[in-house]
Coordinates of C-alpha atoms in Angstrom, one line a residue:
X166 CA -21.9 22.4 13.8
X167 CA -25.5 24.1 14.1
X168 CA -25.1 24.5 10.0
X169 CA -24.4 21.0 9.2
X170 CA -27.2 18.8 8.3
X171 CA -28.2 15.4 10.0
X172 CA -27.9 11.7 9.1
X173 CA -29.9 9.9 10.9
X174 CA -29.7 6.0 11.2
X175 CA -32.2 3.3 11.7
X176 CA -32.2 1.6 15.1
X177 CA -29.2 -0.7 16.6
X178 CA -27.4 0.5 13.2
X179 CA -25.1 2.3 15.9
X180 CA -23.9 -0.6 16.8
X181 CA -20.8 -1.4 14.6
X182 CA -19.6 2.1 15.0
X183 CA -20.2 2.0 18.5
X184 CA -17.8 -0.9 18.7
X185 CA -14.9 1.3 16.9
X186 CA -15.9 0.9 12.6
X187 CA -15.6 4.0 11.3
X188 CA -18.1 3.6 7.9
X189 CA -21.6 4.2 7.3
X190 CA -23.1 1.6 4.8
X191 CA -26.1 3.2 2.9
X192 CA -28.2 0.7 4.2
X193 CA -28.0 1.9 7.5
X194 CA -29.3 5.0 7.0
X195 CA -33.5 6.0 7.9
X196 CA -34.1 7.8 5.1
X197 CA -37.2 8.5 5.5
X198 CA -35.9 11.3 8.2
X199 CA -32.6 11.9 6.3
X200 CA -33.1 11.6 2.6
X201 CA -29.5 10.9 1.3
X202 CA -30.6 12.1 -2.0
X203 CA -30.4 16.2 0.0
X204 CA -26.6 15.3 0.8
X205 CA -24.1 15.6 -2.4
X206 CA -20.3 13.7 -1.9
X207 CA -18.3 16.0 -0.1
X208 CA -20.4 17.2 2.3
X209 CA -20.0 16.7 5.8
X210 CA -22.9 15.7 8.4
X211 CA -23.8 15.3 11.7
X212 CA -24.8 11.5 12.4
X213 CA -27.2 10.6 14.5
X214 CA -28.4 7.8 16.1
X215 CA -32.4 6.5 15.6
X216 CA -33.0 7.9 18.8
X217 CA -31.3 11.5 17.1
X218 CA -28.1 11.4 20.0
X219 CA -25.2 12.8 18.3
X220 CA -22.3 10.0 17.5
X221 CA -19.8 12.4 15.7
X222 CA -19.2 13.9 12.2
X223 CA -19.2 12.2 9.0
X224 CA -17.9 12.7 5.7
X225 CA -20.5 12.3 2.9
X226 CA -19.9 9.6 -0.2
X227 CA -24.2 9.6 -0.8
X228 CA -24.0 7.6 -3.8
X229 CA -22.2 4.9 -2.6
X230 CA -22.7 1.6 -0.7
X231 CA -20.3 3.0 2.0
X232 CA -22.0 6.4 1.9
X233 CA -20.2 8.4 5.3
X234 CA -16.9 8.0 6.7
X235 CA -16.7 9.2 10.0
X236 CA -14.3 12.2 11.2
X237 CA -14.6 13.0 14.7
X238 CA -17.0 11.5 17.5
X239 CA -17.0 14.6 18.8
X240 CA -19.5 16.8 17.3
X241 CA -17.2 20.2 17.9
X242 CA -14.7 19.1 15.2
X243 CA -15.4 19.3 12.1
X244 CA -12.8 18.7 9.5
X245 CA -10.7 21.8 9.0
X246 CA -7.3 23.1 8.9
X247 CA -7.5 23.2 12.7
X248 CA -8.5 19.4 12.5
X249 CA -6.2 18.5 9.9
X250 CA -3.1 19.8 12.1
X251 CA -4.2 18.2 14.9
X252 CA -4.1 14.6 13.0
X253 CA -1.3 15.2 11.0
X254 CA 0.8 15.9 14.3
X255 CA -0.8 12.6 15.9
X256 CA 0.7 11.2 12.9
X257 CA 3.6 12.4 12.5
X258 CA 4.7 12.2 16.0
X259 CA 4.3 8.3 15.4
X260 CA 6.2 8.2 12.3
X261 CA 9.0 10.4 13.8
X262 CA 9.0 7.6 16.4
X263 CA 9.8 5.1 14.0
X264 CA 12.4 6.5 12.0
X265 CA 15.3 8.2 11.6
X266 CA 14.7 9.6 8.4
X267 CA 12.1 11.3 7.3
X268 CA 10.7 9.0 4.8
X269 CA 7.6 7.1 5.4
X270 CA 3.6 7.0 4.8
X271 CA 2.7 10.1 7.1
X272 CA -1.2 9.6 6.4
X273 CA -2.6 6.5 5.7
X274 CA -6.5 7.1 5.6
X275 CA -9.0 5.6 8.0
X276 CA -6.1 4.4 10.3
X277 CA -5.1 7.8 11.1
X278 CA -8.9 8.7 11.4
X279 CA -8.4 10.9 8.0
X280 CA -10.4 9.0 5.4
X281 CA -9.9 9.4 1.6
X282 CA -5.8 11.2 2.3
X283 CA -2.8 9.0 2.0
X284 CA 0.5 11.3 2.3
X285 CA 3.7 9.6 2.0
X286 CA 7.2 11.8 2.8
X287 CA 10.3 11.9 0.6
X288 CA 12.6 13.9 2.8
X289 CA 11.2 17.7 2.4
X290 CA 8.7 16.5 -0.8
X291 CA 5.4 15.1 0.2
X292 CA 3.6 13.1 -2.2
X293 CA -0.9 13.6 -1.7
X294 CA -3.2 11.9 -2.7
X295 CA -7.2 12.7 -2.2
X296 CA -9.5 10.1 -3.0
X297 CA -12.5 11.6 -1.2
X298 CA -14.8 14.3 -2.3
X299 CA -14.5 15.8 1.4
X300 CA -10.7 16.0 0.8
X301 CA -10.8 17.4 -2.8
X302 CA -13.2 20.0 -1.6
X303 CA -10.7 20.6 1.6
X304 CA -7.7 20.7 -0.4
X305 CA -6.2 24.1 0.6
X306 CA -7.2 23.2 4.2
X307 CA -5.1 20.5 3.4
X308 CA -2.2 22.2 1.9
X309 CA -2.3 24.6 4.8
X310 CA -1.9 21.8 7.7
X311 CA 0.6 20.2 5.8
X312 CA 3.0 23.3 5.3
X313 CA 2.6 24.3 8.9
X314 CA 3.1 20.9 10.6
X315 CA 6.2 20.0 8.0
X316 CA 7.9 22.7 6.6
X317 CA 7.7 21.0 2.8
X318 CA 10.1 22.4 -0.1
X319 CA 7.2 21.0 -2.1
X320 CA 4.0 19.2 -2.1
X321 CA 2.4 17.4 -5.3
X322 CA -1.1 15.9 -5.4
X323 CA -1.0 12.8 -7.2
X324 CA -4.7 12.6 -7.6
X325 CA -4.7 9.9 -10.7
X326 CA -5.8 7.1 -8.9
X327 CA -9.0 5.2 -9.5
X328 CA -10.6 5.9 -6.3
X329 CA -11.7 9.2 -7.6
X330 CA -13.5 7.8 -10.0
X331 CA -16.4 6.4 -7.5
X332 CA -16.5 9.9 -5.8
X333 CA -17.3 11.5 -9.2
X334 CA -13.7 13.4 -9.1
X335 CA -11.6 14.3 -12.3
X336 CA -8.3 13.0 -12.2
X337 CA -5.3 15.3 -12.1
X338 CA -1.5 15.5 -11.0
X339 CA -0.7 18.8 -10.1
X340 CA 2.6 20.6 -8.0
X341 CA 0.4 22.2 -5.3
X342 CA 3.3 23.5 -3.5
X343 CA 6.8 24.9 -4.1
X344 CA 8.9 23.1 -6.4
X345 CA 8.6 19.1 -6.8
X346 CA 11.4 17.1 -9.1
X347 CA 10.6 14.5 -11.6
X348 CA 12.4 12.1 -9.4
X349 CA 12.7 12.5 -5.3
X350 CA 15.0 10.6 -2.9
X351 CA 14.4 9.2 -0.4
X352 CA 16.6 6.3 2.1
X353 CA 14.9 2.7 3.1
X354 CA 16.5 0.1 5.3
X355 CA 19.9 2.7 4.9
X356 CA 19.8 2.3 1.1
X357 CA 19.2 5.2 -1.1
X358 CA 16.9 5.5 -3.5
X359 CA 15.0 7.7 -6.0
X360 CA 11.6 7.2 -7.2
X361 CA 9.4 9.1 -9.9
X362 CA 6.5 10.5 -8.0
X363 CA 5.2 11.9 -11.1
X364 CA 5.5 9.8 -13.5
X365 CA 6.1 6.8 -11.3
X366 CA 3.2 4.1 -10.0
X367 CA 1.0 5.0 -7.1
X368 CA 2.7 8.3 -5.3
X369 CA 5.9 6.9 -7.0
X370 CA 7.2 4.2 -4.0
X371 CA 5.8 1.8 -1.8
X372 CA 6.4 2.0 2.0
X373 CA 4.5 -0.7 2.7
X374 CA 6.8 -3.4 2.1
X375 CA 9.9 -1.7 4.1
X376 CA 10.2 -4.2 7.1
X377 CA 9.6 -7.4 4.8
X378 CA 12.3 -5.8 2.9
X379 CA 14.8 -5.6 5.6
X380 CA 14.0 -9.0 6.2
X381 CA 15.8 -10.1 3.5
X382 CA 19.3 -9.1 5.0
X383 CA 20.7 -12.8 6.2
X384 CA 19.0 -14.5 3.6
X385 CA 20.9 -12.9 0.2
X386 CA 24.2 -12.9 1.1
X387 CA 26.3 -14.0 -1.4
X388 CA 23.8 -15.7 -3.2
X389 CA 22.1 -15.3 -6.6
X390 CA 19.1 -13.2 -6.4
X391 CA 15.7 -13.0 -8.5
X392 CA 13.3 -10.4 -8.3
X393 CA 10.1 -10.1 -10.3
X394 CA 7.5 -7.5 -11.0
X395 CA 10.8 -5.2 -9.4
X396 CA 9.3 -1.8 -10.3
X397 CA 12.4 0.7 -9.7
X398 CA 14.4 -2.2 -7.4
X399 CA 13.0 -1.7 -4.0
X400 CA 13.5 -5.4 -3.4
X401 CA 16.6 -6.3 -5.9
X402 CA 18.6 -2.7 -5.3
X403 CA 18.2 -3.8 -1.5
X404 CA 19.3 -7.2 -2.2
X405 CA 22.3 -5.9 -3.5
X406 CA 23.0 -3.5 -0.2
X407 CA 22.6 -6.5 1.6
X408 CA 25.2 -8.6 0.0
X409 CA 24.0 -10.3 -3.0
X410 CA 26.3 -11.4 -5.4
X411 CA 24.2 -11.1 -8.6
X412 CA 20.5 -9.8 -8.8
X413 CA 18.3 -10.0 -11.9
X414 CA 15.5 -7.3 -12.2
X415 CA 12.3 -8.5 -14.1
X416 CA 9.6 -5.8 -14.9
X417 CA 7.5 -5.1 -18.0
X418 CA 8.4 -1.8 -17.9
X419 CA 11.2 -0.2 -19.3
X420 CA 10.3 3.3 -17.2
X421 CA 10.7 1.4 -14.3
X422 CA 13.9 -0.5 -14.9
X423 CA 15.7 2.9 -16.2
X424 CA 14.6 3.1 -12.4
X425 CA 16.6 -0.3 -11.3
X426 CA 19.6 1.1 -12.8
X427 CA 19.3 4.4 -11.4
X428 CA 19.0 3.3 -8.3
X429 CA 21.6 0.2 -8.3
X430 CA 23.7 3.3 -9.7
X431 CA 22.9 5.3 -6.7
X432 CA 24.5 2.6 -4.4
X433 CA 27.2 1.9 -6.6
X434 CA 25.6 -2.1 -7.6
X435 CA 25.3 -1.3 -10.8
X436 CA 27.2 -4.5 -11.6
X437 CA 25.4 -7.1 -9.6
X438 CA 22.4 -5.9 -10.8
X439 CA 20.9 -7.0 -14.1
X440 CA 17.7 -5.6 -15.8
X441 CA 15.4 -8.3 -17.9
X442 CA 12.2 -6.4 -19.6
X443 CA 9.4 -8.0 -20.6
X444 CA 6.0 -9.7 -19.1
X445 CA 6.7 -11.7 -16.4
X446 CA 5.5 -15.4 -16.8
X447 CA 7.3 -15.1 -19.9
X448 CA 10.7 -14.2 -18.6
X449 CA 10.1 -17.0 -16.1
X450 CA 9.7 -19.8 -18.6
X451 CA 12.8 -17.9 -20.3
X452 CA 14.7 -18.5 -17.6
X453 CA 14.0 -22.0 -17.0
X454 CA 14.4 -22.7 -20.8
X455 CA 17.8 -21.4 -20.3
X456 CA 18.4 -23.6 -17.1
X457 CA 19.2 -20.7 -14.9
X458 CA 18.5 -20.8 -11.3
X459 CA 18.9 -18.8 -8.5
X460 CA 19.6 -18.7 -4.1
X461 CA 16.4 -16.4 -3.8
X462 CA 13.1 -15.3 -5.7
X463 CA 10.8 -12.4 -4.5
X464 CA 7.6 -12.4 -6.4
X465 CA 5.4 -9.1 -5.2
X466 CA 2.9 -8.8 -7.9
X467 CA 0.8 -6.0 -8.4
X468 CA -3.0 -6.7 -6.9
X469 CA -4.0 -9.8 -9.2
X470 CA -7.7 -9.6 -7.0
X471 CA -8.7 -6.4 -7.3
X472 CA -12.7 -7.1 -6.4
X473 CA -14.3 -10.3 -4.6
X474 CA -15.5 -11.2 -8.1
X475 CA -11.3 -11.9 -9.0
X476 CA -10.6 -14.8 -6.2
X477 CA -10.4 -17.6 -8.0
X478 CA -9.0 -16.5 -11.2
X479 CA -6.4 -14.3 -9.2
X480 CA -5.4 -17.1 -6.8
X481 CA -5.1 -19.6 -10.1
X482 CA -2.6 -16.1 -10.9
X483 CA -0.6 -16.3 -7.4
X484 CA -0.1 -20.5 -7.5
X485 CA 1.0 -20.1 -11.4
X486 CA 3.5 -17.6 -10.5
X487 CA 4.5 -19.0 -7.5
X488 CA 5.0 -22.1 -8.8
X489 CA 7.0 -21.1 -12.2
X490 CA 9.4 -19.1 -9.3
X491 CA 9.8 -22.2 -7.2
X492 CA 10.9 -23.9 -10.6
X493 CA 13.5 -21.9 -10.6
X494 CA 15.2 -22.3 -7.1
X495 CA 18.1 -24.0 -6.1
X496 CA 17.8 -27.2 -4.2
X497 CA 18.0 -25.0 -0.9
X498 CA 16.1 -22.0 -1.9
X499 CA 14.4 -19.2 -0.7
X500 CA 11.0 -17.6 -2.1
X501 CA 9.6 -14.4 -0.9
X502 CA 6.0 -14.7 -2.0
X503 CA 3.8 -11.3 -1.2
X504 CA 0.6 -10.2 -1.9
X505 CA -1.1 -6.5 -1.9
X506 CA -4.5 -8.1 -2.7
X507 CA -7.0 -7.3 0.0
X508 CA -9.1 -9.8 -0.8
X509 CA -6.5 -12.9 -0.4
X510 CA -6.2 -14.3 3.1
X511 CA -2.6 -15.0 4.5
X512 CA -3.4 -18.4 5.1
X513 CA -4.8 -18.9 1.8
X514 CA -1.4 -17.8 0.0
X515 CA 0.6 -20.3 2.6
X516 CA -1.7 -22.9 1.0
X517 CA -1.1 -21.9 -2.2
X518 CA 2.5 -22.5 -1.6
X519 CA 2.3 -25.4 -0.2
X520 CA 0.4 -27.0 -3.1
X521 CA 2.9 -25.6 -5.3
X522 CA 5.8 -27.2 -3.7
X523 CA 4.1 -30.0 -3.5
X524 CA 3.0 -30.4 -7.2
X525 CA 6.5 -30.0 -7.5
X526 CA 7.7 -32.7 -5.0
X527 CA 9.4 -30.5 -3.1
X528 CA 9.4 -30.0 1.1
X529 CA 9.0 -26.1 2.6
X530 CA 9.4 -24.6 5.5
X531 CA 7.3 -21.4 6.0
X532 CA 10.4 -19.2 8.0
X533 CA 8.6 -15.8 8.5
X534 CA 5.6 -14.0 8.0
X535 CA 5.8 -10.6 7.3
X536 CA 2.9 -7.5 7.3
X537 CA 3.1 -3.4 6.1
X538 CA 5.0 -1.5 8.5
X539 CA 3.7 0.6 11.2
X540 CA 3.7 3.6 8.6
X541 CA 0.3 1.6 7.7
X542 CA -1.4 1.1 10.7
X543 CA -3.9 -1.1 10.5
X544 CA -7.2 0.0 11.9
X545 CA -8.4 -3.3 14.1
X546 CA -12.2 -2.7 13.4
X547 CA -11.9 -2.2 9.8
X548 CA -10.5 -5.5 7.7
X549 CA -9.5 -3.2 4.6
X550 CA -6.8 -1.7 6.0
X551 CA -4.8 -4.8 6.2
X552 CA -3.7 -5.7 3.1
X553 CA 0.0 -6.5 2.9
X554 CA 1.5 -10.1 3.2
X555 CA 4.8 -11.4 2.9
X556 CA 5.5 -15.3 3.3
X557 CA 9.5 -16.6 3.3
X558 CA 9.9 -20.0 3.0
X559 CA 12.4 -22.5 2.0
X560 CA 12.6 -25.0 -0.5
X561 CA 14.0 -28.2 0.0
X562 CA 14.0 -31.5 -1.7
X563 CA 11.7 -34.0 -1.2
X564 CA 13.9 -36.9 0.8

């Protein structure tokens, strides 16, 4: 620790982290005693308070507005491998809790008090992604921890994402580890699946959504089935386990809908399930030019609010497509409207479906509200790391 250099803040910024935050904003920093411009990204520091009492070990981002994560209140620990297998069995003991099978988000970032590593688990293939200069320069630290504490057959870093790009990192996908297959399986909700971790979106699946998923279970059987933006059919394929008589599959790409019939394969739907490819809002008015209508429509979008600066032009996005979908229910219909956008409140999509159904003269019932499963813990002093919502509601006529 003696090695490390200091960052030292101005007085009562303690505060926040104090009360449990985790970040450093740049702001908060006296640099008159602790230059930022000595630090470079990746380093790690020892912060201090104005008063120069230790409050724990940060990891350094100096060129950004949030410009140190913290690592450990306790000075002793910096991040090594001994750290890193220390978390990853906190983790993992958590996860192992919660499932039967092993596959889940094992790392999600500040939540599990590793900032800048997600890690999600296909079986015996774990999927990495580093999006701190900290963890890119700690990569074989990680690599280490993650062999040791679960025994991989492979490991690939999917570093690709944009994240990287504010840390001043190249972007690469590698197979750091053993052997990793174009296409991994992996079992949600008891259906099987198999997503493309290389090629595929994000680390190739998305965890988050599992318990809104099983959610669906009593309200697809034996009805008609519409899912949009379906990616490789974690909503429609699941549909289909639980009973649906006929799901369509919308998705612009045709990558991901080889994926939807792979999958519906898989389970031995590949009859119920039909694949439509093409953008979105056009399929929808498609659809409704051909009079078609369906028992259930799941709408999870990707992000359409990316930065504060998108709210109201993605918010005009969510009540357009949540509104074309409701066009296309049944008198007695369920929509399952979700959201990954950080930025949009829960209570500000509920009102965006309510103004939809009632542009449309229809009556709803908001049924359940759904959030990312416990593989995504969210961190109760830090609002980013909620981000998931999932609203069902019915659809009823208006008399």
């Amino acid at each position: 620790m003696s090695s490390l250099p200091s960052l030292r803040l101005k007085a009562n910024a303690d505060r926040r982290l104090r009360a449990g935050h985790l970040w450093v904003y740049s702001n908060e920093i006296d640099v008159a005693a602790t230059p930022l411009h000595g630090l470079k990204a990746g380093d790690q520091a020892v912060l201090e308070a104005a008063g120069g009492k230790p409050l724990g070990i940060v990891a350094m981002s100096p060129n950004n507005l949030i410009c140190a994560r913290l690592l450990s209140r306790d000075v002793k620990h910096v991040l090594d491998k001994s750290l890193l297998v220390h978390r990853l069995n906190v983790a993992l003991s958590l996860r192992e809790r919660l499932f039967d099978k092993p596959c889940y988000r094992l790392v999600y970032g500040d939540s599990d008090l590793l900032p800048g590593l997600v890690v999600d688990r296909f079986f015996d293939i774990l999927v990495v992604q580093l999006a701190s200069a900290t963890m890119e320069a700690h990569k074989d630290d990680v690599l280490a921890a993650l062999i040791q504490v679960c025994k991989p057959s492979g490991i690939l870093f999917k570093n690709d994402s944009a994240a990287r790009d504010a840390e001043g990192l190249e972007r690469y996908v590698d197979t750091a580890f053993g052997v990793v297959p174009e296409w991994v399986a992996l079992e949600e909700n008891g259906v099987k699946f198999e997503a493309p971790v290389i090629e595929g979106q994000k680390t190739g699946w998305f965890y988050d959504h599992r318990m809104n998923r099983a959610r669906l279970a009593p309200y697809v059987k034996g009805k008609r089935v519409l899912d949009l933006f379906s990616y490789i059919g974690g909503w429609g394929v699941q549909a289909a386990a639980f009973g649906a008589s006929e799901v369509f599959c919308v998705d612009a790409s045709a990558f991901a809908l080889d994926g939807v019939e792979r999958n519906a394969t898989l389970n031995g739907f590949a009859e119920k399930v039909t694949c439509v490819e093409g953008d979105v809002f056009a399929a929808l008015r498609e659809l409704k030019s051909a009079e078609e209508r369906f028992d259930v429509v799941i709408a999870d979008p990707p992000a359409f609010i990316k930065r504060k600066k998108d709210i109201k032009n993605g918010e005009a996005a969510y009540r357009r497509l949540n509104e074309t979908a409701m066009r296309l229910l049944n008198k007695d219909g369920i929509l399952v409207s979700a959201s990954c956008s950080m930025h949009l409140e829960e209570d500000n999509l509920q009102n965006i479906l309510l103004t939809s159904a009632r542009h449309l003269d229809r009556n709803i019932q908001l049924l359940e509200r759904g959030a990312q499963g416990p593989d995504h813990p969210v961190h109760p002093a830090i609002a980013e790391t909620r981000y998931i919502k999932s609203l069902t509601v019915r659809l009823l006529p208006n008399s």
